[in-house]
CSV table of C-alpha atoms in Angstrom, one decimal:
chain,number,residue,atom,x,y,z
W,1,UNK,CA,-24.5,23.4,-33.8
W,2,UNK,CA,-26.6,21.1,-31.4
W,3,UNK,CA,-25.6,17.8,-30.1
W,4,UNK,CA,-27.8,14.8,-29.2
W,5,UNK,CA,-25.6,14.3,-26.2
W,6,UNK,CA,-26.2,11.4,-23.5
W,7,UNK,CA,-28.8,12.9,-21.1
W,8,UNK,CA,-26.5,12.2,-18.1
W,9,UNK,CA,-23.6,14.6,-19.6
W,10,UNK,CA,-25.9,17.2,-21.3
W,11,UNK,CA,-26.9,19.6,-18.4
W,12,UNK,CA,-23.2,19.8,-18.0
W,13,UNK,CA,-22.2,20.6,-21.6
W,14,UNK,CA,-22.7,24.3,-21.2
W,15,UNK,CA,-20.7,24.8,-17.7
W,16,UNK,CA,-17.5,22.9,-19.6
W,17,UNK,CA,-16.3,25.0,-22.0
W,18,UNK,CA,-13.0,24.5,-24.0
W,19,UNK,CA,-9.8,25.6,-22.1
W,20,UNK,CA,-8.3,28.9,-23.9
W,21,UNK,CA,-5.3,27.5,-25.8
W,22,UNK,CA,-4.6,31.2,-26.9
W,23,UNK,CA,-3.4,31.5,-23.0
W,24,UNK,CA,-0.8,28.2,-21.9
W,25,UNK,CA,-0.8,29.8,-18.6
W,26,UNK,CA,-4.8,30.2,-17.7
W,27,UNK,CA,-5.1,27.1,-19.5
W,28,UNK,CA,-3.2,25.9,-16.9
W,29,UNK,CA,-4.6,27.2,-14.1
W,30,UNK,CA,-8.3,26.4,-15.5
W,31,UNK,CA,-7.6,23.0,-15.8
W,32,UNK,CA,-6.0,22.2,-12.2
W,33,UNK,CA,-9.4,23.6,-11.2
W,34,UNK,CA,-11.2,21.5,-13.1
W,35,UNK,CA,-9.1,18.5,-12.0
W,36,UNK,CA,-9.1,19.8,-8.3
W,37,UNK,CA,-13.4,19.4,-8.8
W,38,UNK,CA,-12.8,15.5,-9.1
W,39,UNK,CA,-14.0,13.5,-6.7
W,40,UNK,CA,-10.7,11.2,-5.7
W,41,UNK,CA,-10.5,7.6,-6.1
W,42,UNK,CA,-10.1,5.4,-2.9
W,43,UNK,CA,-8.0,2.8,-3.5
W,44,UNK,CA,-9.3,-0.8,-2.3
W,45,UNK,CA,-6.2,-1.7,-1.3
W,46,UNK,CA,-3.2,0.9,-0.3
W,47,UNK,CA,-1.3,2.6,-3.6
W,48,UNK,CA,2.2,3.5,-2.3
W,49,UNK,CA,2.9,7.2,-4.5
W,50,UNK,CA,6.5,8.6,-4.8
W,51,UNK,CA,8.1,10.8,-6.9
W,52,UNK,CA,11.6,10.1,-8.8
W,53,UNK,CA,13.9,11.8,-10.8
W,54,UNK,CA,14.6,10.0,-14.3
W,55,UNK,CA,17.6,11.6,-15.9
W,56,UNK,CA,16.9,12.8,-19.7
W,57,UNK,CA,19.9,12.2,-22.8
W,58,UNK,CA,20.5,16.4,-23.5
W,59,UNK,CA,17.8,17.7,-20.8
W,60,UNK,CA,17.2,18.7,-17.2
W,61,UNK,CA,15.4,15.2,-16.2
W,62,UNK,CA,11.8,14.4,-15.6
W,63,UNK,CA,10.2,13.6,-12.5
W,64,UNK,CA,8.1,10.8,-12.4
W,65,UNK,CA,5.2,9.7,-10.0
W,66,UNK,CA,5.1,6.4,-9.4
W,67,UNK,CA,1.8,4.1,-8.4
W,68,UNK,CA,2.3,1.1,-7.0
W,69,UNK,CA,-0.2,-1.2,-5.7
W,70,UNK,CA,1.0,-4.1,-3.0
W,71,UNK,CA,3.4,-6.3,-3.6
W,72,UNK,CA,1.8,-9.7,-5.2
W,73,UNK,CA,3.7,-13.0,-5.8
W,74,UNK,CA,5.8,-12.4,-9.1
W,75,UNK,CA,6.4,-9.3,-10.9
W,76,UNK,CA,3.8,-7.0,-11.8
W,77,UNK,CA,2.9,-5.2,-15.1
W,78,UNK,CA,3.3,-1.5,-15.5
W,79,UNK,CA,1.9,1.0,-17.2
W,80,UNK,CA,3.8,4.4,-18.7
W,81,UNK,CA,1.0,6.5,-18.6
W,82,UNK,CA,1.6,10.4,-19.9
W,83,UNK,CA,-1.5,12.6,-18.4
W,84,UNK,CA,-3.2,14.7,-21.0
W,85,UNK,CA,-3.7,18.5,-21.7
W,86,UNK,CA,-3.1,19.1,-25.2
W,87,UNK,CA,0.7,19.1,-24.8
W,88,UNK,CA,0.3,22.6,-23.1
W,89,UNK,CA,-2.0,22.1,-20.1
W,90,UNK,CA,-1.7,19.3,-17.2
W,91,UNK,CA,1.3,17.9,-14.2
W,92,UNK,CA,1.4,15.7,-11.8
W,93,UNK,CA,-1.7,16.0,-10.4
W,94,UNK,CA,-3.5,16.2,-13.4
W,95,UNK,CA,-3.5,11.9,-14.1
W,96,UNK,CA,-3.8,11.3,-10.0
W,97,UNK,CA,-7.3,9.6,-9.7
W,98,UNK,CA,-6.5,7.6,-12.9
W,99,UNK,CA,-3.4,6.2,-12.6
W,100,UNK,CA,-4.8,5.5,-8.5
W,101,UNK,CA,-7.1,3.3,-9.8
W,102,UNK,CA,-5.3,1.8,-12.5
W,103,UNK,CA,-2.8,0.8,-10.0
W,104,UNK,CA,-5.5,-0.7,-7.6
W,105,UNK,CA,-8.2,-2.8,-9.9
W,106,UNK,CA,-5.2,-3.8,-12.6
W,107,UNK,CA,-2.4,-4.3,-9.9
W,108,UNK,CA,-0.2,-2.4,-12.2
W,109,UNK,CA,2.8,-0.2,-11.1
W,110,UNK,CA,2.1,3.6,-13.5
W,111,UNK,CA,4.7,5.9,-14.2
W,112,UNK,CA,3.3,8.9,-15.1
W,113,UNK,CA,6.1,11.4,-16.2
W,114,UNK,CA,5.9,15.3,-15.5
W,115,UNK,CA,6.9,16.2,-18.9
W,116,UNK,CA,7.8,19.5,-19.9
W,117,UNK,CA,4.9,21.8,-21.6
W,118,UNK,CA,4.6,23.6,-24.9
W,119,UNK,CA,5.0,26.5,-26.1
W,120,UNK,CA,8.1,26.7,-23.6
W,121,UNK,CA,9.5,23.7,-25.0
W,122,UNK,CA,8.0,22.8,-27.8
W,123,UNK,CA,8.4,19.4,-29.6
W,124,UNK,CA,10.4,17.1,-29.2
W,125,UNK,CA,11.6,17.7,-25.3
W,126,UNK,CA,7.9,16.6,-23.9
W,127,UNK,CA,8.3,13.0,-25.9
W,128,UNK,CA,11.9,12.7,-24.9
W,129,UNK,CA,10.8,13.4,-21.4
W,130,UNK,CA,8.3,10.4,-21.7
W,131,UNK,CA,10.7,7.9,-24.1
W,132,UNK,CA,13.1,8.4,-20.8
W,133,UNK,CA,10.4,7.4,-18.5
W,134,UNK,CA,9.8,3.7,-20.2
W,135,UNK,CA,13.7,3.4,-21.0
W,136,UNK,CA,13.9,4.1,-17.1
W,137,UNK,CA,11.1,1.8,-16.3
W,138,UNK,CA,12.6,-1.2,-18.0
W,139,UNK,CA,16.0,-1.0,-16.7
W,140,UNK,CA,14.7,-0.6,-13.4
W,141,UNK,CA,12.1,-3.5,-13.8
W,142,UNK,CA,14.1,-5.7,-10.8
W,143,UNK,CA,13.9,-2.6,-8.3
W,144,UNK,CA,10.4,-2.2,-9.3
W,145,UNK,CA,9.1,-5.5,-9.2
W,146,UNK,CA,7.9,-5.3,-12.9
W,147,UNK,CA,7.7,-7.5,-15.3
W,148,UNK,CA,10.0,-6.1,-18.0
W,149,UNK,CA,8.3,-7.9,-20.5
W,150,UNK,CA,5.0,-6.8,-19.4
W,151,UNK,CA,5.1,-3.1,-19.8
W,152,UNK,CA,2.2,-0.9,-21.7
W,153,UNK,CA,1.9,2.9,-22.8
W,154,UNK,CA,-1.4,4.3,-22.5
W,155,UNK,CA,-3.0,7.7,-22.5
W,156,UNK,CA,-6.1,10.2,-22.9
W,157,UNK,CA,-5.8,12.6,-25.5
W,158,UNK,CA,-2.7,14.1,-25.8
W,159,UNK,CA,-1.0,11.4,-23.1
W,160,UNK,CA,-2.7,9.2,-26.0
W,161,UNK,CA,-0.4,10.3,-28.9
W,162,UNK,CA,2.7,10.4,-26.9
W,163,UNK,CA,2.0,6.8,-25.8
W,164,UNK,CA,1.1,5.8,-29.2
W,165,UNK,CA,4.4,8.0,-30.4
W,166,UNK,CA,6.7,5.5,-27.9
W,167,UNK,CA,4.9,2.5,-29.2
W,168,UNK,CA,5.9,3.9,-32.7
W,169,UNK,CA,9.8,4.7,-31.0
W,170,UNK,CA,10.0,1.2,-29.3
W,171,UNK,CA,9.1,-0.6,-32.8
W,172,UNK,CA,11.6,1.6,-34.7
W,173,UNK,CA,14.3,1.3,-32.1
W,174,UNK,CA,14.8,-1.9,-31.1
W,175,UNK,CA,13.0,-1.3,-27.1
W,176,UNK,CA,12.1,-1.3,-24.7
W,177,UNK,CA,9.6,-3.7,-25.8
W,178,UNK,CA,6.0,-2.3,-25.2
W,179,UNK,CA,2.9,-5.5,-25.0
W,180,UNK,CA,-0.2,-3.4,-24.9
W,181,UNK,CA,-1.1,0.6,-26.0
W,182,UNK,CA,-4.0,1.9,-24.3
W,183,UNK,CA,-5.6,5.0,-26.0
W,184,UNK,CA,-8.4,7.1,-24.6
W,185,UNK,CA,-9.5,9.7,-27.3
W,186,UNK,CA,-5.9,10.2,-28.5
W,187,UNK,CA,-4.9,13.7,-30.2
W,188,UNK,CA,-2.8,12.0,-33.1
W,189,UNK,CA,-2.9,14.1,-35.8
W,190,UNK,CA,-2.0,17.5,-36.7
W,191,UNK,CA,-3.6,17.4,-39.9
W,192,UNK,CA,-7.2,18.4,-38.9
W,193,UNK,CA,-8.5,17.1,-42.1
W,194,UNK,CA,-10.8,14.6,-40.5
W,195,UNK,CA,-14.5,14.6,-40.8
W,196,UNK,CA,-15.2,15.5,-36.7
W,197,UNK,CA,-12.3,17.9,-36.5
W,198,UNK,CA,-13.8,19.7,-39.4
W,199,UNK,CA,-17.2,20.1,-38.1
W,200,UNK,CA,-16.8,20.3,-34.4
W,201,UNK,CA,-16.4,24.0,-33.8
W,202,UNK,CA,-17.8,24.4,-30.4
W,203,UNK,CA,-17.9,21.1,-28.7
W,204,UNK,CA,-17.2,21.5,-24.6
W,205,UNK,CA,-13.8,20.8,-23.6
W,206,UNK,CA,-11.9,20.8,-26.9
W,207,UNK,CA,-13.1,22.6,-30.2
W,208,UNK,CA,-11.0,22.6,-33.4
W,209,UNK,CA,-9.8,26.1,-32.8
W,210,UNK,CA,-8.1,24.7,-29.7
W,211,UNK,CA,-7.0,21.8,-31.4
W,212,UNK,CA,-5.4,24.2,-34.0
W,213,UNK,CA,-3.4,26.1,-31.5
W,214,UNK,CA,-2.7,23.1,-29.3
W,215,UNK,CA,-0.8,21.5,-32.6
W,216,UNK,CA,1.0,25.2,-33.1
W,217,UNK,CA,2.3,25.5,-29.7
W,218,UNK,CA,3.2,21.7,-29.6
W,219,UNK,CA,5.2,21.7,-33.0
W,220,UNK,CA,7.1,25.4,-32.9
W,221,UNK,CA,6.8,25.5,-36.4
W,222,UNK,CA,8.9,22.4,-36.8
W,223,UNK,CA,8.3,19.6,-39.0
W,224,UNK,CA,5.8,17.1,-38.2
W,225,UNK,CA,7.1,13.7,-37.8
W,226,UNK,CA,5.1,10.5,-36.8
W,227,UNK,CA,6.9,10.9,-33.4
W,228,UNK,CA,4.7,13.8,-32.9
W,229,UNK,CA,1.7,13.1,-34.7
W,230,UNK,CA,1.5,9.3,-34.8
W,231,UNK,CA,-1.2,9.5,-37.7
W,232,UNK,CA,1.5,10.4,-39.4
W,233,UNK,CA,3.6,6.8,-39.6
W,234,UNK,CA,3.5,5.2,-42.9
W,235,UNK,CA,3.2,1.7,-41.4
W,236,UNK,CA,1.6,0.0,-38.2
W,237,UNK,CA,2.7,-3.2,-38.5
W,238,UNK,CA,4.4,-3.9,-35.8
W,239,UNK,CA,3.2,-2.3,-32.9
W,240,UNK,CA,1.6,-3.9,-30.1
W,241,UNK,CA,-2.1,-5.2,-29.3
W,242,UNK,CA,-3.9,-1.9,-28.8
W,243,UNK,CA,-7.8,-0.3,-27.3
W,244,UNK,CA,-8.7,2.6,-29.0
W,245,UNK,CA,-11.5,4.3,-27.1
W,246,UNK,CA,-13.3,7.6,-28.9
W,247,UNK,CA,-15.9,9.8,-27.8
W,248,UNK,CA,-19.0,10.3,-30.3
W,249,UNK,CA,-18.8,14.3,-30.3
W,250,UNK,CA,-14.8,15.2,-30.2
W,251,UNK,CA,-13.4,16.9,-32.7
W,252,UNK,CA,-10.9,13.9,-32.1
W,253,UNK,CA,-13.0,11.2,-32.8
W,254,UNK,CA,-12.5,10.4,-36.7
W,255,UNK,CA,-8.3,10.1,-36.4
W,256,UNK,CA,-9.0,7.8,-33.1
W,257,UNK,CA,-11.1,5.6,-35.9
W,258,UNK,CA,-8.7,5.6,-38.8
W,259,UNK,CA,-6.1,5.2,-36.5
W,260,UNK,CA,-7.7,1.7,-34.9
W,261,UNK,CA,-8.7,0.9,-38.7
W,262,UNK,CA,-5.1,0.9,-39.6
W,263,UNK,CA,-4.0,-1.0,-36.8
W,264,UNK,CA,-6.3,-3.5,-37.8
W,265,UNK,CA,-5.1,-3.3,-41.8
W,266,UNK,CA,-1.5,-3.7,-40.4
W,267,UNK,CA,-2.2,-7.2,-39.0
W,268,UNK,CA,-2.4,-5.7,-35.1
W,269,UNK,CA,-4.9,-6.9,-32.8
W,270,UNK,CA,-7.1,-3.2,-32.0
W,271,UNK,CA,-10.2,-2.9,-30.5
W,272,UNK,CA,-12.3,-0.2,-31.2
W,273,UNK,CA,-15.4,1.3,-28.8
W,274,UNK,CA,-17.3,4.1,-29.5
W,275,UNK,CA,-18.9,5.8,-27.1
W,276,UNK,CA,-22.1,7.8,-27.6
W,277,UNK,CA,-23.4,10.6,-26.6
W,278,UNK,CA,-19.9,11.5,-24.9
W,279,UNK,CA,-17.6,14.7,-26.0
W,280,UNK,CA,-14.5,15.2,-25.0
W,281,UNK,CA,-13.3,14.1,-21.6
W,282,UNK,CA,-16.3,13.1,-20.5
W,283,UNK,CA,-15.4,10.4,-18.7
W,284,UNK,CA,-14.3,13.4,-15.6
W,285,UNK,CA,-17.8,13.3,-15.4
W,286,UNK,CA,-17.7,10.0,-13.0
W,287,UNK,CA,-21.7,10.0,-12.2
W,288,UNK,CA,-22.6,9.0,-15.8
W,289,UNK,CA,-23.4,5.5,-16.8
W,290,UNK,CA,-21.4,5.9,-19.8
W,291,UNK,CA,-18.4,7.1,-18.0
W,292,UNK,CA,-18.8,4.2,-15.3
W,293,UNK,CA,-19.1,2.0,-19.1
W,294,UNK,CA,-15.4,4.0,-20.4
W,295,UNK,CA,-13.6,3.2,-17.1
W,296,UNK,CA,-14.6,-0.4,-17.0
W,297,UNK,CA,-13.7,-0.8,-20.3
W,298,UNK,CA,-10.2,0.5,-19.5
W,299,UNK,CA,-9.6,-1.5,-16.3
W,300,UNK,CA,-10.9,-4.8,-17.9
W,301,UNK,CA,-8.6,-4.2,-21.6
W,302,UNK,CA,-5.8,-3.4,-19.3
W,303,UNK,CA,-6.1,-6.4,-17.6
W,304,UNK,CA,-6.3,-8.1,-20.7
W,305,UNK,CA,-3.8,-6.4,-22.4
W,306,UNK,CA,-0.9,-6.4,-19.5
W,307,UNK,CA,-1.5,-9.8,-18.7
W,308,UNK,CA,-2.8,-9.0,-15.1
């Protein structure tokens, strides 16, 4: 199938092939390389990084990496901010340049937990991993300098269904209280019955087939529950203000859509972008005017949307 993709991103199309699903562990490796590739964001101002250990209810406990800008009068926002990699794929290092800048331009502090990775442990111990990381946030909000009631989930692909998950968790739960849900081209639903994850076969980057085997190795033949595939929740209402962001050829495109359109049903303020000519994680590609567009968006409705 051809694409009519944006004529910044096309001569790369060919050289960005789907990572190979069938294989967690080259999948792995394959993508650290193509993360290592990244050119690094420099901070304006310095971003202090450390790494803690949050303690997990019936696991090992997570390791966080924590962004945080300089110290401002008041307490700052933060952001919980899963990194991506089809719930099999991605670490630490992975979400590095993005939660560096986020920290910088939005002056937010990011968690970003080093959940643990299907097929090895498969649904639910990489959520649990991230619900720990905002319970942890929030009771630590004093030590942190964070505002506790200023705290967001946000994420690209599948770091956007598990934010989108603990917005759903938070809502059902009683806390810790989320203000804003960021999602980038979010992997929300296992169903695969959209429009775009019918038809895109052989897009670069993801592909239904990967999308297929990312869902397999994330749910261990369990049964899905909106806490895994948030597409799944019978009801909206009642989550917080949200930016939904999806990429014109993405086999995750149409369930990013519905997904903002029942936000908006529910009574939820949601925006909605589109961006053209873009396929999945595009946005990597940093020289692009439509990738300069995406990020802008996301610093300015973070802004917005944390009160920053």
């Amino acid at each position: 199938m051809s694409y009519d993709f944006d004529p910044e991103l096309a001569p790369f199309a060919a050289r960005m092939p789907p990572l190979d699903y069938a294989d967690p562990a080259g999948a792995r490796a394959a993508l650290r390389a193509v993360m290592a590739r990244q050119p690094a964001y420099r901070p304006l101002s310095r971003v202090v990084v450390e790494d803690r250990t949050v303690p997990v209810p019936g696991g090992p406990g997570v390791t966080v990496r924590l962004y945080r800008p300089p110290a401002r009068r008041g307490p700052r926002p933060a952001l919980v901010f899963p990194h991506w990699g089809g719930f099999l794929t991605g670490d630490l290092e992975t979400s590095r340049t993005a939660a560096t800048r986020i920290a910088d331009l939005v002056g937010a502090v990011v968690v970003s937990p080093d959940y643990r990775l299907a097929p090895e442990h498969p649904f639910p111990a990489g959520f649990e991993d991230c619900a720990a990381a905002l319970e942890w946030t929030a009771a630590h909000a004093d030590e942190l300098g964070v505002d506790p009631a200023r705290i967001g989930v946000g994420g690209f692909s599948a770091g956007g269904g598990l934010a989108a998950a603990l917005a759903l968790r938070s809502r059902d739960r009683g806390g810790p209280p989320v203000c804003f849900l960021y999602l980038l081209f979010p992997q929300l639903d296992d169903r695969l019955a959209t429009g775009s994850a019918r038809a895109f076969v052989d897009t670069p980057m993801l592909d239904r087939g990967n999308l297929v085997l990312s869902w397999q190795h994330y749910l261990g033949g369990g049964e899905p529950s909106p806490y895994a595939a948030p597409a799944r929740a019978a009801e909206l209402r009642g989550l917080p203000p949200a930016f939904v962001g999806v990429c014109e050829f993405d086999p995750l495109r149409d369930e990013g859509i519905a997904f903002a359109q029942r936000l908006v049903g529910a009574g939820v303020r949601a925006e909605l972008v589109r961006y053209p000519g873009t396929f999945h994680a595009s946005v990597g590609l940093a020289h692009a005017a439509v990738s300069r567009r995406m990020t802008a968006d996301q610093i300015e409705a973070l802004r917005r949307g944390l009160g920053a």
